């Protein structure tokens, strides 16, 4: 061993490499043990240091050793000559050390990849870039589904692809060349069928869904109205045929379209092929069925409706309705919804939003007399709730405001095709009857009778 050290010290480069490797190895082992014992909730920067930077230094040090011998070949030869009388078993020693190193690199590398797949790494490391998406994600139905389950999915080839595109993204963040807002749709996203269908299986979609929504008017009392409808989500029926909304992703059906713009908001040409191979093409006025216009050709999958499955940005009216329904924004305040909507559309500094919104209310009420202490208290609570909605959806530094990311799951998405203007060769449109997708039970009605009949509210 001492002889090996002698060889290492034959030049400064190999010597420095050996030091670097040893120190980073010790640092890695101690921090890893420490984190496993005490650091379950360590922050992303600690993770980056321990699981990415330290193993990096370890490998760099390893590489420096042979590199030093190569550069300073003369020195190495001189040392070897000096050791001539009892040659060290360099080869055997190297074999043992390599084995140890490989196992360290293996563990370190595995830890590094594991860490890079964590929500923490994805969601918080590139703080400014990801924080709007990460905030929206934390409030979604998928808050416990890992980013990588949708963004990478299983298998090696997408893993490699994603690491390459990740490298590009790290460069873009480092040199501040990324786009604001991050453009959607994400064009190189893995096909939804490979990712979503690990957990959601179209064969098992079936039946309808009762949707009850509470709305409030913009009048003084913020009158409560209820909408109730049965959404025909559908899927595969017992006889094997598909119906309803999930008909589009039934394995036998294929709907392909041409997108007229990058965001896929305009769709001039749609082709539908059924199980038996029968084909129908629907086009808008002025587009020839046989010559699809230039643009992205895409087969419909989950994302053509669920385009924001896990980071949904809200629209201000719906978000406000939810906050009122939850009792966070009190209807005891006159015109509470109208004023709240106005405040949501104003531009606030992030920290000052709640105070600014409170002032918007008090300024209005002060015109018709003094604001009572009870009102002050309700205003403070409402303003904090409304500011939270504002902060979750508006991110001026990332260029995100109301409507930046279009939602395809409702009318806006469906009516790209179901607008009555997409005709087939016989002049038959893609179905756009109001009953195609849902049965309306109550459309903005006060205390609808139907909910009582269904036993959803007390009679
Ligand atoms: C349930 C699946 C799913 C999960 C979980 C998920 N994403 Fe996404 N994400 C998507 C899809 C689908 C898109 C593409 C949206 C589009 O093309 O319009 C997307 C788009 C994005 C975008 C582009 C901008 C935007 O907001 O649409 C970012 C950034 C992003 N995801 C980051 C993340 C991060 C970070 C996490 C984990 C904290 C995460 N995603 C978890 C499915 C998912
Ligand atoms: C790792 C498993 C997993 C993956 C992958 C996944 N989901 Fe989900 N999804 C869930 C879970 C769990 C829920 C919550 C179910 C519940 O609340 O009843 C959910 C809920 C949903 C809902 C209902 C949302 C709501 O707000 O009620 C939709 C729509 C959905 N997922 C679509 C998708 C799409 C589209 C993808 C692919 C981009 C996807 N999921 C990928 C597990 C997953
Ligand atoms: C044509 C549009 C469309 C397509 C394509 C589509 N969905 Fe949906 N999906 C909907 C709508 C609309 C709802 C009802 C949403 C609501 O309740 O407001 C829904 C509901 C759901 C739900 C909630 C549970 C339920 O059955 O009510 C899940 C989970 C889901 N979809 C997953 C998927 C997956 C996975 C795919 C791809 C295989 C997919 N969807 C394809 C429009 C679509
Ligand atoms: C890219 C175009 C396109 C988009 C976007 C689209 N659809 Fe369709 N949809 C079609 C075509 C084509 C058909 C088949 C022709 C027909 O039924 O008129 C169809 C059929 C349907 C059917 C009838 C299925 C059956 O039982 O026969 C329903 C229900 C439906 N769509 C709901 C929706 C909903 C809800 C959305 C939005 C969340 C949506 N579609 C978005 C193209 C589209
Ligand atoms: C292609 C399918 C489709 C057609 C056609 C369609 N809708 Fe809808 N509609 C939907 C879906 C999907 C939702 C649920 C959207 C959501 O989750 O916000 C919805 C929701 C609604 C709502 C409830 C909105 C709310 O939040 O209170 C009303 C009202 C409504 N539709 C009215 C109509 C009327 C009126 C027509 C006929 C002119 C019509 N729809 C045609 C798919 C359709």
XYZ file of C-alpha atoms and ligand atoms in Angstrom:
674
model
C 0.000 0.000 0.000
C 2.750 2.390 0.883
C 4.261 1.672 -2.506
C 1.020 2.484 -4.216
C 0.944 5.787 -2.355
C 4.413 6.414 -3.669
C 3.128 5.965 -7.196
C 0.186 8.278 -6.525
C 2.586 10.911 -5.359
C 4.659 10.594 -8.506
C 2.848 13.709 -9.751
C 0.577 16.371 -8.230
C -2.391 15.649 -10.509
C -2.809 12.010 -9.469
C -2.188 12.979 -5.863
C -4.888 15.682 -5.952
C -7.243 13.218 -7.631
C -6.672 10.674 -4.867
C -7.326 13.298 -2.198
C -10.505 14.499 -3.920
C -11.839 10.954 -4.273
C -11.105 10.046 -0.671
C -12.555 13.225 0.799
C -15.721 13.200 -1.311
C -16.180 9.508 -0.533
C -15.997 10.182 3.187
C -18.267 13.200 2.899
C -20.775 11.197 0.845
C -20.902 8.284 3.275
C -21.260 10.465 6.373
C -23.954 12.718 4.859
C -25.808 9.746 3.455
C -25.856 8.016 6.836
C -26.829 11.292 8.490
C -29.650 11.969 5.999
C -31.008 8.430 6.283
C -31.142 8.800 10.056
C -32.308 12.377 10.492
C -32.903 14.061 7.147
C -36.036 12.559 5.632
C -37.316 16.009 4.716
C -34.061 17.498 3.490
C -34.337 20.366 1.009
C -33.560 20.058 -2.711
C -30.218 21.875 -2.441
C -28.929 19.460 0.196
C -29.996 16.602 -2.065
C -28.294 18.177 -5.055
C -25.067 18.535 -3.061
C -25.047 15.085 -1.498
C -26.458 12.930 -4.261
C -25.238 14.742 -7.366
C -22.247 16.968 -6.565
C -20.322 14.658 -4.186
C -20.522 11.561 -6.427
C -19.499 13.873 -9.285
C -16.368 14.944 -7.401
C -15.649 11.319 -6.523
C -15.684 10.299 -10.178
C -13.701 13.376 -11.214
C -11.010 12.487 -8.659
C -10.887 8.901 -9.954
C -10.401 10.130 -13.491
C -7.620 12.513 -12.439
C -5.384 9.664 -11.191
C -4.725 7.812 -14.479
C -4.831 11.160 -16.273
C -1.978 12.410 -14.082
C 0.045 9.257 -14.756
C -0.538 9.718 -18.456
C 0.480 13.374 -18.499
C 3.514 12.802 -16.259
C 4.531 9.455 -17.792
C 8.214 10.189 -17.190
C 7.742 10.606 -13.431
C 5.730 7.388 -13.256
C 8.410 5.447 -15.122
C 11.078 6.816 -12.789
C 9.117 5.703 -9.719
C 8.420 2.281 -11.187
C 12.143 1.877 -11.882
C 12.927 2.832 -8.280
C 10.546 0.119 -7.070
C 12.096 -2.429 -9.427
C 13.602 -4.792 -6.852
C 10.160 -5.651 -5.330
C 7.552 -4.755 -7.973
C 4.185 -3.958 -6.392
C 1.262 -5.939 -7.600
C -0.224 -2.894 -9.221
C -2.674 -4.888 -11.258
C -4.175 -6.787 -8.363
C -4.410 -3.665 -6.255
C -6.114 -1.768 -9.086
C -8.615 -4.585 -9.551
C -9.640 -4.481 -5.895
C -9.867 -0.699 -5.824
C -11.898 -0.652 -9.045
C -14.379 -3.070 -7.556
C -14.799 -0.858 -4.498
C -15.131 2.219 -6.699
C -17.714 0.669 -8.964
C -19.894 -0.211 -6.020
C -19.586 3.332 -4.672
C -20.321 4.878 -8.081
C -23.224 2.466 -8.443
C -24.785 3.394 -5.105
C -24.049 7.083 -5.546
C -25.435 7.038 -9.068
C -28.556 5.194 -7.971
C -29.111 7.677 -5.151
C -28.559 10.554 -7.569
C -31.140 9.229 -10.036
C -33.567 8.445 -7.262
C -33.204 11.958 -5.960
C -33.606 13.501 -9.428
C -36.905 11.618 -9.762
C -38.329 13.126 -6.589
C -41.102 15.736 -6.673
C -38.838 17.925 -4.590
C -36.143 17.983 -7.230
C -38.595 18.536 -10.089
C -40.785 21.003 -8.313
C -38.511 23.247 -6.348
C -34.953 23.213 -7.581
C -35.487 25.537 -10.522
C -37.529 27.630 -8.209
C -38.877 30.418 -10.334
C -39.507 28.270 -13.401
C -41.381 25.439 -11.729
C -43.079 27.134 -8.821
C -46.328 28.059 -10.652
C -46.707 24.485 -11.880
C -45.658 23.022 -8.532
C -48.168 25.115 -6.577
C -50.997 24.079 -8.882
C -49.861 20.450 -8.648
C -49.986 20.409 -4.867
C -53.695 21.208 -4.955
C -54.574 18.591 -7.573
C -55.950 15.063 -7.487
C -52.444 13.932 -8.488
C -50.621 15.629 -5.633
C -49.254 12.270 -4.546
C -48.380 11.049 -8.028
C -44.689 11.593 -8.831
C -43.854 14.043 -11.621
C -41.845 11.305 -13.326
C -44.820 8.910 -13.496
C -46.359 11.187 -16.131
C -43.335 13.005 -17.474
C -41.107 9.967 -17.978
C -42.986 6.730 -17.318
C -41.489 3.227 -17.248
C -38.695 1.869 -19.475
C -35.125 2.799 -20.333
C -35.397 4.698 -23.608
C -37.706 7.426 -22.281
C -35.522 7.646 -19.239
C -32.466 8.454 -21.372
C -34.475 10.862 -23.520
C -35.718 12.676 -20.451
C -32.247 13.027 -18.971
C -31.025 14.528 -22.248
C -33.873 17.002 -22.414
C -33.335 17.659 -18.684
C -29.755 18.633 -19.437
C -30.996 21.075 -22.074
C -33.423 22.534 -19.525
C -30.724 22.951 -16.878
C -28.651 24.874 -19.430
C -31.665 27.011 -20.350
C -32.199 27.889 -16.692
C -28.503 28.495 -16.039
C -28.189 30.887 -18.965
C -31.685 32.264 -18.516
C -32.769 31.425 -22.052
C -35.988 29.551 -21.208
C -39.355 30.756 -22.426
C -41.855 32.517 -20.190
C -44.482 31.196 -19.898
C -43.263 27.637 -20.487
C -45.081 26.841 -23.728
C -47.803 24.179 -23.827
C -48.714 21.750 -25.203
C -45.507 19.983 -24.306
C -44.733 18.545 -27.729
C -42.183 15.892 -26.793
C -44.251 14.536 -23.888
C -44.478 10.768 -23.747
C -47.734 9.457 -25.295
C -50.446 9.529 -22.613
C -51.356 5.918 -23.250
C -47.970 4.817 -21.864
C -48.240 6.926 -18.725
C -51.848 7.588 -17.676
C -52.879 4.024 -18.429
C -50.581 2.657 -15.747
C -53.264 3.837 -13.324
C -56.366 4.613 -15.420
C -57.527 1.891 -17.763
C -59.998 2.880 -20.494
C -61.533 -0.587 -20.542
C -62.719 0.120 -17.036
C -64.303 3.510 -17.681
C -68.041 3.260 -17.582
C -71.175 4.960 -16.548
C -72.172 8.544 -16.012
C -71.126 11.145 -13.528
C -73.389 13.467 -11.576
C -71.850 16.925 -11.432
C -73.254 19.522 -9.041
C -71.766 23.010 -9.155
C -72.512 25.900 -6.863
C -72.420 29.343 -8.461
C -73.031 32.815 -7.052
C -74.376 35.862 -8.869
C -72.670 39.244 -8.923
C -75.624 40.947 -7.219
C -75.570 42.524 -3.748
C -76.527 39.290 -1.943
C -74.318 37.075 -4.162
C -77.380 34.887 -4.739
C -76.632 31.181 -4.750
C -77.518 29.190 -7.890
C -76.970 25.525 -8.530
C -76.149 23.694 -11.726
C -76.630 19.953 -11.850
C -75.950 17.747 -14.816
C -75.209 14.153 -15.613
C -72.001 13.975 -17.626
C -71.984 11.015 -19.970
C -68.371 10.080 -19.265
C -69.094 6.613 -20.583
C -66.469 4.204 -21.834
C -66.833 0.537 -22.581
C -70.285 -0.980 -22.154
C -70.816 -4.586 -21.074
C -71.479 -5.508 -24.724
C -67.984 -4.242 -25.616
C -69.172 -1.152 -27.501
C -68.045 2.306 -26.435
C -70.269 5.258 -25.602
C -70.056 8.719 -24.177
C -67.108 10.979 -23.618
C -64.458 8.296 -23.216
C -65.600 6.851 -26.534
C -62.668 8.762 -28.120
C -60.082 6.611 -26.328
C -61.842 3.276 -26.780
C -59.161 0.969 -28.253
C -61.243 0.360 -31.384
C -61.764 4.028 -32.228
C -59.217 6.381 -33.708
C -59.810 10.126 -33.975
C -56.981 11.951 -35.739
C -56.842 15.677 -36.352
C -54.720 18.457 -37.799
C -53.935 21.314 -35.410
C -54.056 24.725 -37.035
C -51.911 26.408 -34.359
C -49.186 25.516 -31.871
C -51.548 25.518 -28.863
C -53.969 23.184 -30.685
C -56.853 25.576 -30.137
C -57.889 25.521 -33.815
C -58.795 22.249 -35.484
C -59.726 22.494 -39.177
C -59.599 18.769 -40.136
C -60.749 15.665 -38.218
C -60.698 12.011 -39.266
C -62.514 9.210 -37.469
C -61.862 5.509 -38.182
C -63.970 2.925 -36.338
C -63.295 -0.710 -35.432
C -64.457 -1.999 -38.837
C -62.146 0.464 -40.630
C -64.999 2.736 -41.726
C -63.662 6.268 -42.176
C -65.344 9.683 -41.890
C -63.607 13.020 -42.373
C -64.989 16.294 -40.980
C -63.701 19.667 -42.115
C -64.534 23.306 -41.540
C -65.665 25.566 -44.388
C -63.045 25.998 -47.106
C -60.906 22.992 -46.150
C -60.733 20.087 -48.588
C -61.341 16.660 -47.083
C -58.645 15.033 -49.223
C -55.957 17.677 -48.620
C -55.527 18.184 -44.903
C -53.998 21.613 -44.261
C -50.421 21.864 -43.002
C -49.993 21.460 -39.244
C -49.358 18.899 -36.521
C -51.176 15.613 -37.245
C -52.229 14.058 -33.958
C -54.253 11.055 -32.787
C -56.497 11.980 -29.886
C -55.554 10.668 -26.470
C -56.229 11.578 -22.842
C -54.349 14.871 -23.098
C -56.608 16.315 -25.780
C -59.181 16.762 -23.008
C -57.181 16.383 -19.766
C -54.430 18.729 -20.908
C -53.814 20.002 -17.377
C -54.342 16.802 -15.388
C -52.143 17.762 -12.519
C -51.333 21.436 -12.742
C -54.631 23.036 -13.402
C -54.764 26.785 -13.470
C -58.199 28.043 -12.484
C -60.495 30.638 -13.951
C -61.264 33.489 -11.569
C -65.060 33.003 -11.453
C -64.902 29.302 -10.616
C -62.181 29.794 -8.007
C -64.187 32.551 -6.352
C -67.368 30.450 -6.352
C -65.458 27.676 -4.597
C -64.104 30.068 -1.972
C -67.579 31.470 -1.287
C -69.069 27.970 -1.105
C -66.322 27.003 1.353
C -67.273 29.923 3.589
C -63.903 31.639 3.229
C -65.465 34.602 1.451
C -68.579 35.724 3.327
C -71.825 36.605 1.582
C -72.627 38.914 4.492
C -70.433 41.443 2.679
C -72.497 43.275 0.036
C -71.364 42.671 -3.576
C -68.702 40.330 -2.254
C -68.369 38.383 -5.492
C -68.434 41.360 -7.861
C -65.742 43.195 -5.872
C -63.709 40.014 -5.458
C -63.725 39.388 -9.193
C -62.540 42.962 -9.820
C -59.737 42.521 -7.287
C -58.636 39.228 -8.855
C -58.168 40.931 -12.211
C -55.943 43.687 -10.805
C -52.156 43.473 -10.704
C -50.718 43.176 -7.175
C -47.224 42.781 -5.743
C -47.297 39.230 -4.330
C -46.811 40.120 -0.663
C -49.144 43.119 -0.781
C -52.064 41.365 -2.507
C -54.149 40.680 0.616
C -53.814 44.249 1.922
C -54.585 45.720 -1.524
C -57.685 43.551 -1.918
C -58.897 44.515 1.588
C -58.506 48.161 0.628
C -60.521 47.568 -2.547
C -63.438 46.389 -0.352
C -63.153 49.086 2.336
C -62.846 51.891 -0.244
C -66.107 50.714 -1.797
C -68.007 50.282 1.490
C -66.700 53.550 2.972
C -68.686 55.417 0.298
C -71.936 54.301 1.939
C -71.019 54.862 5.585
C -68.552 53.615 8.175
C -67.227 50.046 7.916
C -68.160 48.040 11.011
C -65.711 45.987 13.057
C -67.498 42.788 12.040
C -67.168 43.754 8.378
C -63.471 44.532 8.881
C -62.937 41.038 10.191
C -64.844 39.401 7.312
C -62.968 41.588 4.830
C -59.610 40.504 6.240
C -60.557 36.810 5.968
C -62.017 37.187 2.461
C -59.022 39.197 1.266
C -56.573 36.532 2.395
C -58.580 33.825 0.571
C -58.819 35.910 -2.592
C -55.123 36.811 -2.448
C -54.345 33.096 -2.190
C -56.319 32.468 -5.397
C -54.464 35.322 -7.061
C -51.047 34.069 -5.961
C -51.767 30.521 -7.073
C -52.791 31.536 -10.593
C -50.905 34.717 -11.458
C -47.132 34.684 -11.895
C -45.981 37.859 -13.678
C -42.301 36.803 -13.597
C -43.201 33.666 -15.562
C -45.653 35.446 -17.860
C -48.630 33.534 -16.422
C -51.964 35.272 -15.996
C -55.660 34.305 -16.337
C -56.143 32.112 -19.398
C -52.454 31.710 -20.312
C -52.907 27.942 -20.343
C -56.123 26.926 -22.151
C -58.278 24.199 -20.553
C -59.578 21.541 -22.908
C -61.700 19.501 -20.503
C -64.818 21.682 -20.842
C -66.679 23.460 -23.654
C -63.573 25.386 -24.780
C -61.836 22.109 -25.594
C -64.801 20.094 -26.915
C -66.146 22.868 -29.140
C -62.904 22.913 -31.099
C -64.595 19.995 -32.904
C -68.185 19.780 -31.597
C -69.131 23.313 -32.727
C -71.546 22.294 -35.474
C -69.212 23.645 -38.152
C -67.153 20.516 -38.766
C -69.010 18.695 -41.578
C -68.464 15.324 -43.238
C -68.924 14.692 -46.992
C -72.719 14.349 -46.514
C -72.980 17.671 -44.679
C -73.462 15.900 -41.332
C -71.688 17.731 -38.450
C -69.750 16.264 -35.517
C -72.546 15.903 -32.986
C -73.209 19.135 -31.088
C -76.621 18.588 -29.619
C -76.703 19.710 -25.964
C -77.585 16.143 -24.967
C -74.593 14.539 -26.692
C -72.373 14.972 -23.643
C -74.701 15.596 -20.724
C -78.261 15.649 -19.459
C -79.015 18.961 -17.782
C -80.898 18.619 -14.493
C -80.753 22.252 -13.389
C -79.047 25.208 -15.043
C -78.277 27.946 -12.520
C -81.408 27.475 -10.450
C -82.031 28.581 -6.852
C -82.643 25.529 -4.638
C -83.375 23.123 -7.507
C -86.116 20.610 -6.774
C -84.118 17.823 -8.430
C -81.430 17.824 -5.723
C -84.117 17.287 -3.109
C -85.588 14.428 -5.121
C -82.153 12.847 -5.359
C -81.794 13.209 -1.614
C -78.727 15.429 -1.981
C -80.154 18.201 0.217
C -82.678 18.181 3.039
C -86.226 18.594 1.900
C -50.891 13.208 -13.792
C -49.766 13.406 -14.642
C -48.737 14.511 -14.313
C -48.057 14.710 -13.135
C -48.153 13.906 -11.844
C -47.188 15.859 -13.363
N -47.372 16.341 -14.636
Fe -46.473 18.007 -15.443
N -47.627 17.825 -17.138
C -48.459 16.754 -17.413
C -49.005 16.919 -18.739
C -49.963 15.968 -19.421
C -48.477 18.136 -19.248
C -48.715 18.746 -20.642
C -49.753 19.817 -20.628
C -49.981 20.283 -22.045
O -49.324 19.756 -22.962
O -50.798 21.172 -22.217
C -47.611 18.678 -18.223
C -46.930 19.890 -18.327
C -45.978 20.348 -17.424
C -45.250 21.603 -17.529
C -45.436 22.642 -18.634
C -46.199 23.868 -18.129
C -47.558 23.599 -17.539
O -47.804 24.022 -16.396
O -48.418 22.954 -18.202
C -44.405 21.655 -16.456
C -43.429 22.777 -16.131
C -44.611 20.449 -15.668
N -45.591 19.682 -16.275
C -43.924 20.126 -14.495
C -44.323 19.136 -13.591
C -43.750 18.957 -12.258
C -42.617 19.790 -11.688
C -44.431 17.915 -11.679
C -44.260 17.349 -10.257
C -44.244 18.298 -9.181
C -45.418 17.442 -12.638
N -45.318 18.201 -13.779
C -46.307 16.380 -12.407
C -48.744 15.687 -16.578
C -48.298 15.538 -15.265
C -49.426 6.780 -10.614
C -50.847 6.712 -10.881
C -51.472 7.764 -11.784
C -51.038 8.174 -13.019
C -49.778 7.766 -13.784
C -52.062 9.092 -13.509
N -53.069 9.209 -12.576
Fe -54.797 10.271 -12.772
N -55.331 9.845 -10.871
C -54.614 9.026 -10.024
C -55.216 9.080 -8.716
C -54.733 8.316 -7.491
C -56.340 9.954 -8.804
C -57.304 10.352 -7.706
C -58.481 9.460 -7.728
C -59.562 9.976 -6.846
O -59.427 11.059 -6.276
O -60.590 9.277 -6.785
C -56.390 10.398 -10.178
C -57.395 11.226 -10.695
C -57.491 11.582 -12.044
C -58.588 12.338 -12.636
C -59.805 12.873 -11.901
C -59.363 14.225 -11.440
C -60.257 15.005 -10.585
O -59.896 16.188 -10.412
O -61.252 14.475 -10.090
C -58.276 12.518 -13.964
C -59.105 13.266 -14.997
C -57.001 11.866 -14.204
N -56.556 11.304 -13.018
C -56.355 11.839 -15.426
C -55.043 11.383 -15.611
C -54.282 11.576 -16.824
C -54.781 12.290 -18.072
C -53.060 10.994 -16.633
C -51.864 10.935 -17.595
C -51.316 12.214 -18.004
C -53.059 10.427 -15.297
N -54.277 10.689 -14.715
C -52.013 9.711 -14.744
C -53.498 8.291 -10.353
C -52.743 8.429 -11.509
C -62.957 13.609 -25.270
C -62.372 14.093 -24.061
C -61.734 13.112 -23.104
C -60.763 12.169 -23.390
C -60.107 11.880 -24.723
C -60.464 11.508 -22.135
N -61.245 12.035 -21.122
Fe -61.258 11.469 -19.167
N -62.854 12.691 -18.799
C -63.349 13.624 -19.693
C -64.385 14.390 -19.034
C -65.167 15.539 -19.673
C -64.529 13.867 -17.720
C -65.483 14.309 -16.618
C -64.833 15.427 -15.875
C -65.700 16.009 -14.782
O -66.194 15.238 -13.982
O -65.837 17.235 -14.766
C -63.531 12.803 -17.599
C -63.312 12.050 -16.443
C -62.177 11.281 -16.251
C -61.796 10.680 -14.979
C -62.541 10.814 -13.669
C -63.257 9.565 -13.279
C -64.527 9.265 -14.014
O -64.601 8.205 -14.688
O -65.479 10.056 -13.923
C -60.612 10.005 -15.209
C -59.813 9.209 -14.198
C -60.269 10.183 -16.611
N -61.236 10.948 -17.204
C -59.129 9.667 -17.212
C -58.891 9.667 -18.580
C -57.797 8.946 -19.232
C -56.743 8.138 -18.520
C -57.905 9.159 -20.570
C -57.035 8.578 -21.699
C -57.020 7.131 -21.785
C -59.072 10.031 -20.766
N -59.642 10.288 -19.536
C -59.508 10.504 -21.985
C -62.931 13.807 -21.001
C -62.035 13.017 -21.683
C -60.459 16.506 -32.290
C -61.879 16.626 -32.352
C -62.716 16.308 -31.129
C -62.604 16.866 -29.866
C -61.605 17.903 -29.377
C -63.665 16.286 -29.076
N -64.370 15.384 -29.813
Fe -65.975 14.297 -29.201
N -66.100 13.397 -31.050
C -65.304 13.702 -32.132
C -65.716 12.898 -33.264
C -65.112 12.949 -34.663
C -66.798 12.112 -32.834
C -67.585 11.073 -33.651
C -68.612 11.710 -34.524
C -69.876 12.057 -33.832
O -70.219 11.425 -32.812
O -70.543 12.981 -34.295
C -67.020 12.457 -31.422
C -68.000 11.885 -30.628
C -68.288 12.274 -29.332
C -69.348 11.735 -28.518
C -70.348 10.663 -28.956
C -69.795 9.302 -28.651
C -70.804 8.198 -28.949
O -71.379 7.694 -27.981
O -70.986 7.893 -30.112
C -69.311 12.380 -27.301
C -70.212 12.145 -26.121
C -68.223 13.323 -27.360
N -67.616 13.230 -28.584
C -67.847 14.168 -26.315
C -66.768 15.047 -26.340
C -66.381 15.889 -25.225
C -67.092 15.995 -23.919
C -65.275 16.579 -25.629
C -64.473 17.612 -24.826
C -64.100 17.280 -23.465
C -64.961 16.156 -26.989
N -65.880 15.225 -27.373
C -63.897 16.622 -27.740
C -64.265 14.600 -32.162
C -63.827 15.373 -31.083
C -69.152 17.884 -26.907
C -69.724 17.764 -25.595
C -70.648 18.879 -25.093
C -71.680 19.474 -25.769
C -72.145 19.222 -27.191
C -72.275 20.415 -24.844
N -71.609 20.376 -23.643
Fe -72.084 21.439 -21.947
N -70.555 20.549 -20.964
C -69.706 19.609 -21.500
C -68.758 19.198 -20.486
C -67.629 18.193 -20.677
C -69.088 19.919 -19.302
C -68.389 19.840 -17.944
C -67.292 20.833 -18.011
C -66.653 21.075 -16.697
O -66.240 20.133 -16.042
O -66.584 22.267 -16.351
C -70.226 20.766 -19.650
C -70.850 21.621 -18.750
C -71.970 22.391 -19.059
C -72.610 23.285 -18.128
C -72.248 23.497 -16.676
C -71.232 24.566 -16.525
C -71.043 24.919 -15.093
O -69.892 24.923 -14.646
O -72.029 25.218 -14.417
C -73.640 23.874 -18.802
C -74.624 24.886 -18.254
C -73.621 23.353 -20.155
N -72.575 22.449 -20.271
C -74.529 23.722 -21.140
C -74.513 23.226 -22.430
C -75.463 23.591 -23.456
C -76.610 24.578 -23.252
C -75.137 22.896 -24.597
C -75.793 22.957 -25.966
C -75.659 24.224 -26.644
C -73.984 22.094 -24.282
N -73.627 22.297 -22.969
C -73.347 21.230 -25.158
C -69.711 19.095 -22.775
C -70.618 19.453 -23.763
